Amino acid sequence: MSTPITGVYPCYENQFQVDAAESGAEKNMVNIADCETFSVSFDNGVEEWHPFTEEGWVRRLLTSKGVTISVTAKRNVGDAGNDAVASLAWVNGRSAEKNVQWTFPDGTVVKFNGAVINVKNIGAGDSTAVAPLEFDIMSNGKPEISTAA
């Protein structure tokens, strides 16, 4: 049994994998090459009400949740993970969904089954810049969370 990680860690120890298999094929989770930055946004639905018994103070209940992970990377043609994401720029509907997982430094894995991949840039930039790959991973239902042992 490995020792649990404690303390601070560099962000690069987070890794993102995408299912690079063709639809209908067995899952093939691979890293997405050349990711540089990511940010995480939780979209929470909160219901509010103001009962008389609280004397003007609001009551709240968290009733829904969504996650968006915004990633900036470099376009790396030939990398299975990078290609799998970039190929979604030209599709709509269910065709823009992929299984994605986020692996934390402590070994926790969050799997987003059928995540919506919103590709925002696949190569546009300055003439002397390295071509970017920018995309959002958007949860599509409840993720599976496997905590590290």
mmCIF file of N, CA and C in Angstrom:
data_model
loop_
_atom_site.group_PDB
_atom_site.id
_atom_site.type_symbol
_atom_site.label_atom_id
_atom_site.label_comp_id
_atom_site.label_asym_id
_atom_site.label_seq_id
_atom_site.Cartn_x
_atom_site.Cartn_y
_atom_site.Cartn_z
ATOM 1 N N MET A 1 0.849 -1.173 0.000
ATOM 2 C CA MET A 1 0.000 0.000 0.000
ATOM 3 C C MET A 1 0.892 1.232 0.000
ATOM 4 N N SER A 2 0.621 2.159 -0.889
ATOM 5 C CA SER A 2 1.452 3.351 -0.978
ATOM 6 C C SER A 2 1.040 4.374 0.078
ATOM 7 N N THR A 3 1.988 5.226 0.411
ATOM 8 C CA THR A 3 1.740 6.269 1.393
ATOM 9 C C THR A 3 0.907 7.375 0.759
ATOM 10 N N PRO A 4 -0.185 7.800 1.409
ATOM 11 C CA PRO A 4 -0.989 8.896 0.846
ATOM 12 C C PRO A 4 -0.157 10.173 0.711
ATOM 13 N N ILE A 5 -0.410 10.911 -0.363
ATOM 14 C CA ILE A 5 0.283 12.169 -0.592
ATOM 15 C C ILE A 5 -0.307 13.224 0.328
ATOM 16 N N THR A 6 0.557 13.982 0.969
ATOM 17 C CA THR A 6 0.109 15.091 1.802
ATOM 18 C C THR A 6 0.874 16.335 1.400
ATOM 19 N N GLY A 7 0.408 17.471 1.826
ATOM 20 C CA GLY A 7 1.104 18.728 1.551
ATOM 21 C C GLY A 7 0.764 19.281 0.177
ATOM 22 N N VAL A 8 1.514 20.280 -0.202
ATOM 23 C CA VAL A 8 1.276 20.968 -1.472
ATOM 24 C C VAL A 8 1.879 20.185 -2.627
ATOM 25 N N TYR A 9 1.462 20.518 -3.831
ATOM 26 C CA TYR A 9 1.987 19.840 -5.017
ATOM 27 C C TYR A 9 1.879 20.777 -6.214
ATOM 28 N N PRO A 10 2.702 20.565 -7.240
ATOM 29 C CA PRO A 10 2.608 21.397 -8.443
ATOM 30 C C PRO A 10 1.408 20.968 -9.296
ATOM 31 N N CYS A 11 0.798 21.916 -9.972
ATOM 32 C CA CYS A 11 -0.394 21.639 -10.780
ATOM 33 C C CYS A 11 -0.134 20.613 -11.875
ATOM 34 N N TYR A 12 1.091 20.526 -12.381
ATOM 35 C CA TYR A 12 1.354 19.589 -13.473
ATOM 36 C C TYR A 12 1.177 18.133 -13.064
ATOM 37 N N GLU A 13 1.048 17.866 -11.770
ATOM 38 C CA GLU A 13 0.815 16.486 -11.339
ATOM 39 C C GLU A 13 -0.627 16.043 -11.600
ATOM 40 N N ASN A 14 -1.521 16.969 -11.954
ATOM 41 C CA ASN A 14 -2.857 16.607 -12.425
ATOM 42 C C ASN A 14 -2.706 16.144 -13.869
ATOM 43 N N GLN A 15 -3.461 15.123 -14.243
ATOM 44 C CA GLN A 15 -3.425 14.637 -15.620
ATOM 45 C C GLN A 15 -4.842 14.404 -16.106
ATOM 46 N N PHE A 16 -5.039 14.579 -17.414
ATOM 47 C CA PHE A 16 -6.341 14.383 -18.029
ATOM 48 C C PHE A 16 -6.220 13.321 -19.108
ATOM 49 N N GLN A 17 -7.154 12.379 -19.070
ATOM 50 C CA GLN A 17 -7.186 11.324 -20.074
ATOM 51 C C GLN A 17 -8.520 11.381 -20.807
ATOM 52 N N VAL A 18 -8.495 10.990 -22.088
ATOM 53 C CA VAL A 18 -9.697 10.955 -22.918
ATOM 54 C C VAL A 18 -9.763 9.588 -23.578
ATOM 55 N N ASP A 19 -10.970 9.134 -23.859
ATOM 56 C CA ASP A 19 -11.161 7.867 -24.554
ATOM 57 C C ASP A 19 -10.879 8.100 -26.031
ATOM 58 N N ALA A 20 -9.777 7.552 -26.523
ATOM 59 C CA ALA A 20 -9.368 7.761 -27.911
ATOM 60 C C ALA A 20 -9.919 6.686 -28.846
ATOM 61 N N ALA A 21 -10.705 5.746 -28.315
ATOM 62 C CA ALA A 21 -11.273 4.686 -29.142
ATOM 63 C C ALA A 21 -12.350 5.236 -30.062
ATOM 64 N N GLU A 22 -12.490 4.611 -31.218
ATOM 65 C CA GLU A 22 -13.595 4.944 -32.118
ATOM 66 C C GLU A 22 -14.880 4.519 -31.439
ATOM 67 N N SER A 23 -15.996 5.161 -31.772
ATOM 68 C CA SER A 23 -17.253 4.826 -31.098
ATOM 69 C C SER A 23 -17.570 3.348 -31.304
ATOM 70 N N GLY A 24 -18.026 2.731 -30.228
ATOM 71 C CA GLY A 24 -18.358 1.322 -30.254
ATOM 72 C C GLY A 24 -17.188 0.413 -29.918
ATOM 73 N N ALA A 25 -15.979 0.953 -29.950
ATOM 74 C CA ALA A 25 -14.799 0.138 -29.652
ATOM 75 C C ALA A 25 -14.551 0.116 -28.144
ATOM 76 N N GLU A 26 -13.663 -0.781 -27.731
ATOM 77 C CA GLU A 26 -13.294 -0.854 -26.316
ATOM 78 C C GLU A 26 -12.631 0.450 -25.894
ATOM 79 N N LYS A 27 -12.838 0.836 -24.641
ATOM 80 C CA LYS A 27 -12.272 2.087 -24.137
ATOM 81 C C LYS A 27 -10.753 2.085 -24.233
ATOM 82 N N ASN A 28 -10.212 3.233 -24.583
ATOM 83 C CA ASN A 28 -8.771 3.407 -24.725
ATOM 84 C C ASN A 28 -8.404 4.752 -24.105
ATOM 85 N N MET A 29 -8.325 4.797 -22.773
ATOM 86 C CA MET A 29 -8.046 6.046 -22.069
ATOM 87 C C MET A 29 -6.559 6.397 -22.212
ATOM 88 N N VAL A 30 -6.303 7.571 -22.806
ATOM 89 C CA VAL A 30 -4.933 8.031 -23.030
ATOM 90 C C VAL A 30 -4.791 9.464 -22.537
ATOM 91 N N ASN A 31 -3.568 9.849 -22.166
ATOM 92 C CA ASN A 31 -3.295 11.234 -21.783
ATOM 93 C C ASN A 31 -3.487 12.145 -22.985
ATOM 94 N N ILE A 32 -3.802 13.394 -22.707
ATOM 95 C CA ILE A 32 -3.904 14.418 -23.742
ATOM 96 C C ILE A 32 -2.586 15.182 -23.719
ATOM 97 N N ALA A 33 -1.807 15.058 -24.779
ATOM 98 C CA ALA A 33 -0.465 15.651 -24.808
ATOM 99 C C ALA A 33 -0.504 17.171 -24.826
ATOM 100 N N ASP A 34 0.506 17.750 -24.224
ATOM 101 C CA ASP A 34 0.812 19.175 -24.300
ATOM 102 C C ASP A 34 -0.239 20.097 -23.698
ATOM 103 N N CYS A 35 -0.942 19.622 -22.667
ATOM 104 C CA CYS A 35 -1.837 20.505 -21.914
ATOM 105 C C CYS A 35 -0.977 21.426 -21.057
ATOM 106 N N GLU A 36 -1.315 22.702 -21.037
ATOM 107 C CA GLU A 36 -0.518 23.688 -20.308
ATOM 108 C C GLU A 36 -1.212 24.261 -19.090
ATOM 109 N N THR A 37 -2.484 24.626 -19.239
ATOM 110 C CA THR A 37 -3.210 25.213 -18.114
ATOM 111 C C THR A 37 -4.612 24.626 -18.070
ATOM 112 N N PHE A 38 -5.197 24.657 -16.876
ATOM 113 C CA PHE A 38 -6.598 24.298 -16.756
ATOM 114 C C PHE A 38 -7.202 25.083 -15.608
ATOM 115 N N SER A 39 -8.506 25.307 -15.718
ATOM 116 C CA SER A 39 -9.243 25.919 -14.621
ATOM 117 C C SER A 39 -10.532 25.125 -14.451
ATOM 118 N N VAL A 40 -11.024 25.100 -13.234
ATOM 119 C CA VAL A 40 -12.211 24.319 -12.913
ATOM 120 C C VAL A 40 -13.293 25.256 -12.409
ATOM 121 N N SER A 41 -14.497 25.074 -12.926
ATOM 122 C CA SER A 41 -15.628 25.882 -12.508
ATOM 123 C C SER A 41 -16.781 24.952 -12.150
ATOM 124 N N PHE A 42 -17.302 25.101 -10.935
ATOM 125 C CA PHE A 42 -18.480 24.350 -10.514
ATOM 126 C C PHE A 42 -19.703 25.221 -10.733
ATOM 127 N N ASP A 43 -20.681 24.688 -11.435
ATOM 128 C CA ASP A 43 -21.934 25.376 -11.694
ATOM 129 C C ASP A 43 -22.971 24.739 -10.784
ATOM 130 N N ASN A 44 -23.259 25.396 -9.678
ATOM 131 C CA ASN A 44 -24.146 24.832 -8.671
ATOM 132 C C ASN A 44 -25.518 25.477 -8.735
ATOM 133 N N GLY A 45 -26.537 24.649 -8.639
ATOM 134 C CA GLY A 45 -27.908 25.145 -8.564
ATOM 135 C C GLY A 45 -28.315 25.221 -7.100
ATOM 136 N N VAL A 46 -28.677 26.414 -6.653
ATOM 137 C CA VAL A 46 -29.063 26.606 -5.261
ATOM 138 C C VAL A 46 -30.474 27.186 -5.224
ATOM 139 N N GLU A 47 -31.353 26.480 -4.547
ATOM 140 C CA GLU A 47 -32.710 26.977 -4.323
ATOM 141 C C GLU A 47 -32.697 27.812 -3.043
ATOM 142 N N GLU A 48 -33.418 28.916 -3.063
ATOM 143 C CA GLU A 48 -33.507 29.795 -1.889
ATOM 144 C C GLU A 48 -34.964 30.043 -1.525
ATOM 145 N N TRP A 49 -35.221 30.189 -0.240
ATOM 146 C CA TRP A 49 -36.550 30.563 0.219
ATOM 147 C C TRP A 49 -36.432 31.338 1.522
ATOM 148 N N HIS A 50 -37.489 32.049 1.850
ATOM 149 C CA HIS A 50 -37.476 32.951 3.003
ATOM 150 C C HIS A 50 -38.652 32.644 3.933
ATOM 151 N N PRO A 51 -38.504 31.637 4.797
ATOM 152 C CA PRO A 51 -39.620 31.301 5.688
ATOM 153 C C PRO A 51 -39.765 32.322 6.814
ATOM 154 N N PHE A 52 -40.986 32.457 7.274
ATOM 155 C CA PHE A 52 -41.269 33.381 8.376
ATOM 156 C C PHE A 52 -40.445 33.042 9.608
ATOM 157 N N THR A 53 -40.226 31.764 9.850
ATOM 158 C CA THR A 53 -39.522 31.335 11.068
ATOM 159 C C THR A 53 -38.066 31.788 11.118
ATOM 160 N N GLU A 54 -37.490 32.166 9.983
ATOM 161 C CA GLU A 54 -36.084 32.592 9.951
ATOM 162 C C GLU A 54 -35.940 34.101 10.112
ATOM 163 N N GLU A 55 -37.050 34.804 10.327
ATOM 164 C CA GLU A 55 -37.052 36.238 10.602
ATOM 165 C C GLU A 55 -36.264 37.055 9.576
ATOM 166 N N GLY A 56 -36.506 36.764 8.300
ATOM 167 C CA GLY A 56 -35.882 37.524 7.227
ATOM 168 C C GLY A 56 -34.599 36.913 6.661
ATOM 169 N N TRP A 57 -34.067 35.911 7.323
ATOM 170 C CA TRP A 57 -32.846 35.262 6.832
ATOM 171 C C TRP A 57 -33.212 34.194 5.807
ATOM 172 N N VAL A 58 -32.364 34.063 4.802
ATOM 173 C CA VAL A 58 -32.625 33.136 3.711
ATOM 174 C C VAL A 58 -32.229 31.709 4.106
ATOM 175 N N ARG A 59 -32.982 30.739 3.621
ATOM 176 C CA ARG A 59 -32.630 29.321 3.710
ATOM 177 C C ARG A 59 -32.186 28.902 2.319
ATOM 178 N N ARG A 60 -31.278 27.935 2.241
ATOM 179 C CA ARG A 60 -30.743 27.494 0.945
ATOM 180 C C ARG A 60 -30.536 25.986 0.940
ATOM 181 N N LEU A 61 -30.621 25.425 -0.280
ATOM 182 C CA LEU A 61 -30.330 24.010 -0.468
ATOM 183 C C LEU A 61 -29.667 23.842 -1.836
ATOM 184 N N LEU A 62 -28.486 23.220 -1.834
ATOM 185 C CA LEU A 62 -27.787 22.912 -3.082
ATOM 186 C C LEU A 62 -28.526 21.767 -3.754
ATOM 187 N N THR A 63 -29.083 21.999 -4.953
ATOM 188 C CA THR A 63 -29.939 21.007 -5.599
ATOM 189 C C THR A 63 -29.393 20.448 -6.904
ATOM 190 N N SER A 64 -28.347 21.043 -7.445
ATOM 191 C CA SER A 64 -27.769 20.509 -8.681
ATOM 192 C C SER A 64 -26.315 20.940 -8.790
ATOM 193 N N LYS A 65 -25.587 20.248 -9.658
ATOM 194 C CA LYS A 65 -24.160 20.513 -9.773
ATOM 195 C C LYS A 65 -23.685 20.177 -11.180
ATOM 196 N N GLY A 66 -22.763 20.959 -11.680
ATOM 197 C CA GLY A 66 -22.095 20.703 -12.948
ATOM 198 C C GLY A 66 -20.650 21.145 -12.823
ATOM 199 N N VAL A 67 -19.794 20.595 -13.677
ATOM 200 C CA VAL A 67 -18.375 20.935 -13.663
ATOM 201 C C VAL A 67 -17.936 21.255 -15.086
ATOM 202 N N THR A 68 -17.183 22.335 -15.236
ATOM 203 C CA THR A 68 -16.531 22.655 -16.504
ATOM 204 C C THR A 68 -15.038 22.806 -16.241
ATOM 205 N N ILE A 69 -14.243 22.066 -17.002
ATOM 206 C CA ILE A 69 -12.786 22.167 -16.917
ATOM 207 C C ILE A 69 -12.318 22.791 -18.222
ATOM 208 N N SER A 70 -11.771 24.005 -18.149
ATOM 209 C CA SER A 70 -11.272 24.714 -19.331
ATOM 210 C C SER A 70 -9.784 24.446 -19.460
ATOM 211 N N VAL A 71 -9.380 23.936 -20.626
ATOM 212 C CA VAL A 71 -8.000 23.497 -20.840
ATOM 213 C C VAL A 71 -7.380 24.266 -22.001
ATOM 214 N N THR A 72 -6.144 24.692 -21.822
ATOM 215 C CA THR A 72 -5.359 25.214 -22.944
ATOM 216 C C THR A 72 -4.203 24.250 -23.160
ATOM 217 N N ALA A 73 -3.972 23.942 -24.411
ATOM 218 C CA ALA A 73 -2.924 22.992 -24.780
ATOM 219 C C ALA A 73 -2.314 23.459 -26.100
ATOM 220 N N LYS A 74 -1.346 22.729 -26.553
ATOM 221 C CA LYS A 74 -0.797 22.923 -27.898
ATOM 222 C C LYS A 74 -1.326 21.803 -28.775
ATOM 223 N N ARG A 75 -1.627 22.113 -30.029
ATOM 224 C CA ARG A 75 -2.131 21.096 -30.961
ATOM 225 C C ARG A 75 -0.971 20.175 -31.315
ATOM 226 N N ASN A 76 -1.105 18.911 -30.999
ATOM 227 C CA ASN A 76 -0.062 17.916 -31.232
ATOM 228 C C ASN A 76 -0.639 16.842 -32.145
ATOM 229 N N VAL A 77 -0.472 17.038 -33.458
ATOM 230 C CA VAL A 77 -1.005 16.110 -34.451
ATOM 231 C C VAL A 77 -0.264 14.779 -34.328
ATOM 232 N N GLY A 78 -1.039 13.710 -34.220
ATOM 233 C CA GLY A 78 -0.455 12.374 -34.097
ATOM 234 C C GLY A 78 -0.526 11.820 -32.690
ATOM 235 N N ASP A 79 -0.773 12.665 -31.699
ATOM 236 C CA ASP A 79 -0.983 12.176 -30.337
ATOM 237 C C ASP A 79 -2.440 11.734 -30.234
ATOM 238 N N ALA A 80 -2.665 10.510 -29.785
ATOM 239 C CA ALA A 80 -4.023 9.940 -29.774
ATOM 240 C C ALA A 80 -5.001 10.780 -28.954
ATOM 241 N N GLY A 81 -4.596 11.240 -27.773
ATOM 242 C CA GLY A 81 -5.483 12.040 -26.935
ATOM 243 C C GLY A 81 -5.756 13.401 -27.522
ATOM 244 N N ASN A 82 -4.711 14.068 -27.996
ATOM 245 C CA ASN A 82 -4.838 15.393 -28.590
ATOM 246 C C ASN A 82 -5.700 15.317 -29.853
ATOM 247 N N ASP A 83 -5.475 14.298 -30.681
ATOM 248 C CA ASP A 83 -6.264 14.118 -31.903
ATOM 249 C C ASP A 83 -7.728 13.842 -31.581
ATOM 250 N N ALA A 84 -7.986 13.033 -30.527
ATOM 251 C CA ALA A 84 -9.370 12.703 -30.155
ATOM 252 C C ALA A 84 -10.140 13.957 -29.784
ATOM 253 N N VAL A 85 -9.507 14.857 -29.056
ATOM 254 C CA VAL A 85 -10.168 16.118 -28.683
ATOM 255 C C VAL A 85 -10.349 17.005 -29.909
ATOM 256 N N ALA A 86 -9.294 17.209 -30.691
ATOM 257 C CA ALA A 86 -9.358 18.110 -31.843
ATOM 258 C C ALA A 86 -10.404 17.665 -32.863
ATOM 259 N N SER A 87 -10.597 16.370 -33.016
ATOM 260 C CA SER A 87 -11.554 15.871 -34.009
ATOM 261 C C SER A 87 -12.992 16.258 -33.674
ATOM 262 N N LEU A 88 -13.254 16.631 -32.431
ATOM 263 C CA LEU A 88 -14.615 16.979 -32.021
ATOM 264 C C LEU A 88 -15.004 18.409 -32.406
ATOM 265 N N ALA A 89 -14.077 19.165 -32.961
ATOM 266 C CA ALA A 89 -14.378 20.542 -33.371
ATOM 267 C C ALA A 89 -15.433 20.590 -34.469
ATOM 268 N N TRP A 90 -15.584 19.526 -35.217
ATOM 269 C CA TRP A 90 -16.421 19.547 -36.406
ATOM 270 C C TRP A 90 -17.729 18.781 -36.253
ATOM 271 N N VAL A 91 -18.073 18.387 -35.025
ATOM 272 C CA VAL A 91 -19.285 17.601 -34.822
ATOM 273 C C VAL A 91 -20.224 18.285 -33.835
ATOM 274 N N ASN A 92 -21.471 17.843 -33.826
ATOM 275 C CA ASN A 92 -22.503 18.350 -32.923
ATOM 276 C C ASN A 92 -23.172 17.187 -32.208
ATOM 277 N N GLY A 93 -24.051 17.535 -31.286
ATOM 278 C CA GLY A 93 -24.878 16.540 -30.620
ATOM 279 C C GLY A 93 -24.073 15.518 -29.840
ATOM 280 N N ARG A 94 -24.572 14.289 -29.819
ATOM 281 C CA ARG A 94 -23.938 13.209 -29.061
ATOM 282 C C ARG A 94 -22.556 12.868 -29.601
ATOM 283 N N SER A 95 -22.284 13.260 -30.843
ATOM 284 C CA SER A 95 -20.966 12.987 -31.430
ATOM 285 C C SER A 95 -19.865 13.800 -30.764
ATOM 286 N N ALA A 96 -20.231 14.843 -30.010
ATOM 287 C CA ALA A 96 -19.244 15.693 -29.326
ATOM 288 C C ALA A 96 -19.007 15.232 -27.888
ATOM 289 N N GLU A 97 -19.413 14.010 -27.571
ATOM 290 C CA GLU A 97 -19.226 13.468 -26.230
ATOM 291 C C GLU A 97 -18.096 12.447 -26.218
ATOM 292 N N LYS A 98 -17.321 12.468 -25.138
ATOM 293 C CA LYS A 98 -16.238 11.506 -24.938
ATOM 294 C C LYS A 98 -16.146 11.193 -23.454
ATOM 295 N N ASN A 99 -15.698 10.006 -23.141
ATOM 296 C CA ASN A 99 -15.370 9.685 -21.755
ATOM 297 C C ASN A 99 -14.036 10.344 -21.437
ATOM 298 N N VAL A 100 -13.999 11.047 -20.316
ATOM 299 C CA VAL A 100 -12.800 11.777 -19.897
ATOM 300 C C VAL A 100 -12.581 11.489 -18.423
ATOM 301 N N GLN A 101 -11.329 11.463 -18.011
ATOM 302 C CA GLN A 101 -11.065 11.342 -16.581
ATOM 303 C C GLN A 101 -9.963 12.296 -16.168
ATOM 304 N N TRP A 102 -10.079 12.736 -14.923
ATOM 305 C CA TRP A 102 -9.121 13.642 -14.301
ATOM 306 C C TRP A 102 -8.449 12.852 -13.192
ATOM 307 N N THR A 103 -7.135 12.694 -13.304
ATOM 308 C CA THR A 103 -6.372 11.961 -12.300
ATOM 309 C C THR A 103 -5.610 12.959 -11.445
ATOM 310 N N PHE A 104 -5.925 12.952 -10.146
ATOM 311 C CA PHE A 104 -5.298 13.862 -9.193
ATOM 312 C C PHE A 104 -3.957 13.309 -8.718
ATOM 313 N N PRO A 105 -3.091 14.167 -8.187
ATOM 314 C CA PRO A 105 -1.784 13.720 -7.704
ATOM 315 C C PRO A 105 -1.867 12.635 -6.622
ATOM 316 N N ASP A 106 -2.936 12.617 -5.832
ATOM 317 C CA ASP A 106 -3.039 11.597 -4.772
ATOM 318 C C ASP A 106 -3.615 10.280 -5.279
ATOM 319 N N GLY A 107 -3.898 10.196 -6.591
ATOM 320 C CA GLY A 107 -4.431 8.977 -7.169
ATOM 321 C C GLY A 107 -5.937 8.956 -7.316
ATOM 322 N N THR A 108 -6.645 9.954 -6.786
ATOM 323 C CA THR A 108 -8.088 10.045 -6.977
ATOM 324 C C THR A 108 -8.376 10.234 -8.464
ATOM 325 N N VAL A 109 -9.396 9.521 -8.968
ATOM 326 C CA VAL A 109 -9.785 9.633 -10.373
ATOM 327 C C VAL A 109 -11.255 10.032 -10.436
ATOM 328 N N VAL A 110 -11.534 11.091 -11.210
ATOM 329 C CA VAL A 110 -12.903 11.526 -11.460
ATOM 330 C C VAL A 110 -13.193 11.227 -12.928
ATOM 331 N N LYS A 111 -14.146 10.309 -13.169
ATOM 332 C CA LYS A 111 -14.508 9.915 -14.533
ATOM 333 C C LYS A 111 -15.791 10.617 -14.947
ATOM 334 N N PHE A 112 -15.722 11.310 -16.061
ATOM 335 C CA PHE A 112 -16.877 11.978 -16.653
ATOM 336 C C PHE A 112 -17.303 11.157 -17.861
ATOM 337 N N ASN A 113 -18.317 10.326 -17.696
ATOM 338 C CA ASN A 113 -18.802 9.503 -18.801
ATOM 339 C C ASN A 113 -19.664 10.343 -19.731
ATOM 340 N N GLY A 114 -19.344 10.322 -21.015
ATOM 341 C CA GLY A 114 -20.095 11.096 -21.996
ATOM 342 C C GLY A 114 -19.982 12.590 -21.805
ATOM 343 N N ALA A 115 -18.816 13.060 -21.347
ATOM 344 C CA ALA A 115 -18.612 14.503 -21.172
ATOM 345 C C ALA A 115 -18.752 15.214 -22.516
ATOM 346 N N VAL A 116 -19.310 16.413 -22.476
ATOM 347 C CA VAL A 116 -19.388 17.235 -23.681
ATOM 348 C C VAL A 116 -18.045 17.934 -23.832
ATOM 349 N N ILE A 117 -17.413 17.768 -24.985
ATOM 350 C CA ILE A 117 -16.134 18.419 -25.267
ATOM 351 C C ILE A 117 -16.417 19.591 -26.201
ATOM 352 N N ASN A 118 -16.228 20.786 -25.680
ATOM 353 C CA ASN A 118 -16.488 22.019 -26.421
ATOM 354 C C ASN A 118 -15.150 22.570 -26.905
ATOM 355 N N VAL A 119 -14.767 22.233 -28.141
ATOM 356 C CA VAL A 119 -13.497 22.702 -28.709
ATOM 357 C C VAL A 119 -13.661 24.160 -29.114
ATOM 358 N N LYS A 120 -12.745 25.000 -28.626
ATOM 359 C CA LYS A 120 -12.855 26.444 -28.862
ATOM 360 C C LYS A 120 -11.779 26.997 -29.797
ATOM 361 N N ASN A 121 -10.666 26.267 -29.965
ATOM 362 C CA ASN A 121 -9.596 26.740 -30.851
ATOM 363 C C ASN A 121 -8.729 25.547 -31.235
ATOM 364 N N ILE A 122 -8.486 25.374 -32.522
ATOM 365 C CA ILE A 122 -7.580 24.312 -32.980
ATOM 366 C C ILE A 122 -6.590 24.865 -34.002
ATOM 367 N N GLY A 123 -5.799 25.800 -33.598
ATOM 368 C CA GLY A 123 -4.718 26.229 -34.471
ATOM 369 C C GLY A 123 -4.622 27.705 -34.758
ATOM 370 N N ALA A 124 -5.560 28.504 -34.303
ATOM 371 C CA ALA A 124 -5.536 29.931 -34.612
ATOM 372 C C ALA A 124 -4.623 30.675 -33.651
ATOM 373 N N GLY A 125 -3.814 31.592 -34.195
ATOM 374 C CA GLY A 125 -2.929 32.390 -33.361
ATOM 375 C C GLY A 125 -1.933 33.160 -34.199
ATOM 376 N N ASP A 126 -0.945 33.733 -33.534
ATOM 377 C CA ASP A 126 0.111 34.474 -34.226
ATOM 378 C C ASP A 126 0.888 33.554 -35.162
ATOM 379 N N SER A 127 1.431 34.121 -36.217
ATOM 380 C CA SER A 127 2.147 33.326 -37.210
ATOM 381 C C SER A 127 3.367 32.615 -36.626
ATOM 382 N N THR A 128 3.942 33.150 -35.570
ATOM 383 C CA THR A 128 5.135 32.533 -34.976
ATOM 384 C C THR A 128 4.836 31.734 -33.709
ATOM 385 N N ALA A 129 3.563 31.629 -33.354
ATOM 386 C CA ALA A 129 3.181 30.881 -32.155
ATOM 387 C C ALA A 129 2.984 29.411 -32.484
ATOM 388 N N VAL A 130 3.093 28.565 -31.472
ATOM 389 C CA VAL A 130 2.765 27.157 -31.631
ATOM 390 C C VAL A 130 1.242 27.032 -31.626
ATOM 391 N N ALA A 131 0.698 26.264 -32.560
ATOM 392 C CA ALA A 131 -0.756 26.146 -32.708
ATOM 393 C C ALA A 131 -1.405 25.663 -31.416
ATOM 394 N N PRO A 132 -2.452 26.349 -30.960
ATOM 395 C CA PRO A 132 -3.126 25.958 -29.727
ATOM 396 C C PRO A 132 -4.214 24.907 -29.953
ATOM 397 N N LEU A 133 -4.581 24.267 -28.856
ATOM 398 C CA LEU A 133 -5.787 23.451 -28.762
ATOM 399 C C LEU A 133 -6.452 23.882 -27.464
ATOM 400 N N GLU A 134 -7.608 24.516 -27.563
ATOM 401 C CA GLU A 134 -8.323 25.015 -26.388
ATOM 402 C C GLU A 134 -9.702 24.384 -26.363
ATOM 403 N N PHE A 135 -10.100 23.875 -25.190
ATOM 404 C CA PHE A 135 -11.372 23.178 -25.095
ATOM 405 C C PHE A 135 -11.889 23.171 -23.663
ATOM 406 N N ASP A 136 -13.207 22.949 -23.549
ATOM 407 C CA ASP A 136 -13.851 22.757 -22.263
ATOM 408 C C ASP A 136 -14.306 21.311 -22.162
ATOM 409 N N ILE A 137 -14.097 20.715 -21.007
ATOM 410 C CA ILE A 137 -14.660 19.416 -20.664
ATOM 411 C C ILE A 137 -15.843 19.725 -19.761
ATOM 412 N N MET A 138 -17.048 19.393 -20.212
ATOM 413 C CA MET A 138 -18.260 19.755 -19.472
ATOM 414 C C MET A 138 -18.969 18.484 -19.008
ATOM 415 N N SER A 139 -19.165 18.377 -17.698
ATOM 416 C CA SER A 139 -19.821 17.183 -17.166
ATOM 417 C C SER A 139 -21.193 17.007 -17.801
ATOM 418 N N ASN A 140 -21.589 15.753 -17.936
ATOM 419 C CA ASN A 140 -22.859 15.405 -18.563
ATOM 420 C C ASN A 140 -23.478 14.291 -17.727
ATOM 421 N N GLY A 141 -23.984 14.661 -16.575
ATOM 422 C CA GLY A 141 -24.451 13.692 -15.596
ATOM 423 C C GLY A 141 -23.447 13.573 -14.465
ATOM 424 N N LYS A 142 -23.760 12.722 -13.511
ATOM 425 C CA LYS A 142 -22.939 12.574 -12.307
ATOM 426 C C LYS A 142 -21.637 11.832 -12.639
ATOM 427 N N PRO A 143 -20.488 12.384 -12.254
ATOM 428 C CA PRO A 143 -19.222 11.680 -12.476
ATOM 429 C C PRO A 143 -19.036 10.536 -11.483
ATOM 430 N N GLU A 144 -18.143 9.609 -11.842
ATOM 431 C CA GLU A 144 -17.742 8.535 -10.942
ATOM 432 C C GLU A 144 -16.445 8.970 -10.267
ATOM 433 N N ILE A 145 -16.416 8.917 -8.937
ATOM 434 C CA ILE A 145 -15.232 9.342 -8.199
ATOM 435 C C ILE A 145 -14.645 8.156 -7.481
ATOM 436 N N SER A 146 -13.378 7.844 -7.794
ATOM 437 C CA SER A 146 -12.657 6.759 -7.143
ATOM 438 C C SER A 146 -11.536 7.373 -6.329
ATOM 439 N N THR A 147 -11.660 7.326 -5.012
ATOM 440 C CA THR A 147 -10.631 7.906 -4.163
ATOM 441 C C THR A 147 -9.427 6.985 -4.107
ATOM 442 N N ALA A 148 -8.276 7.590 -3.886
ATOM 443 C CA ALA A 148 -7.027 6.828 -3.798
ATOM 444 C C ALA A 148 -7.081 5.911 -2.580
ATOM 445 N N ALA A 149 -6.438 4.777 -2.724
ATOM 446 C CA ALA A 149 -6.419 3.802 -1.623
ATOM 447 C C ALA A 149 -5.476 4.225 -0.514
#
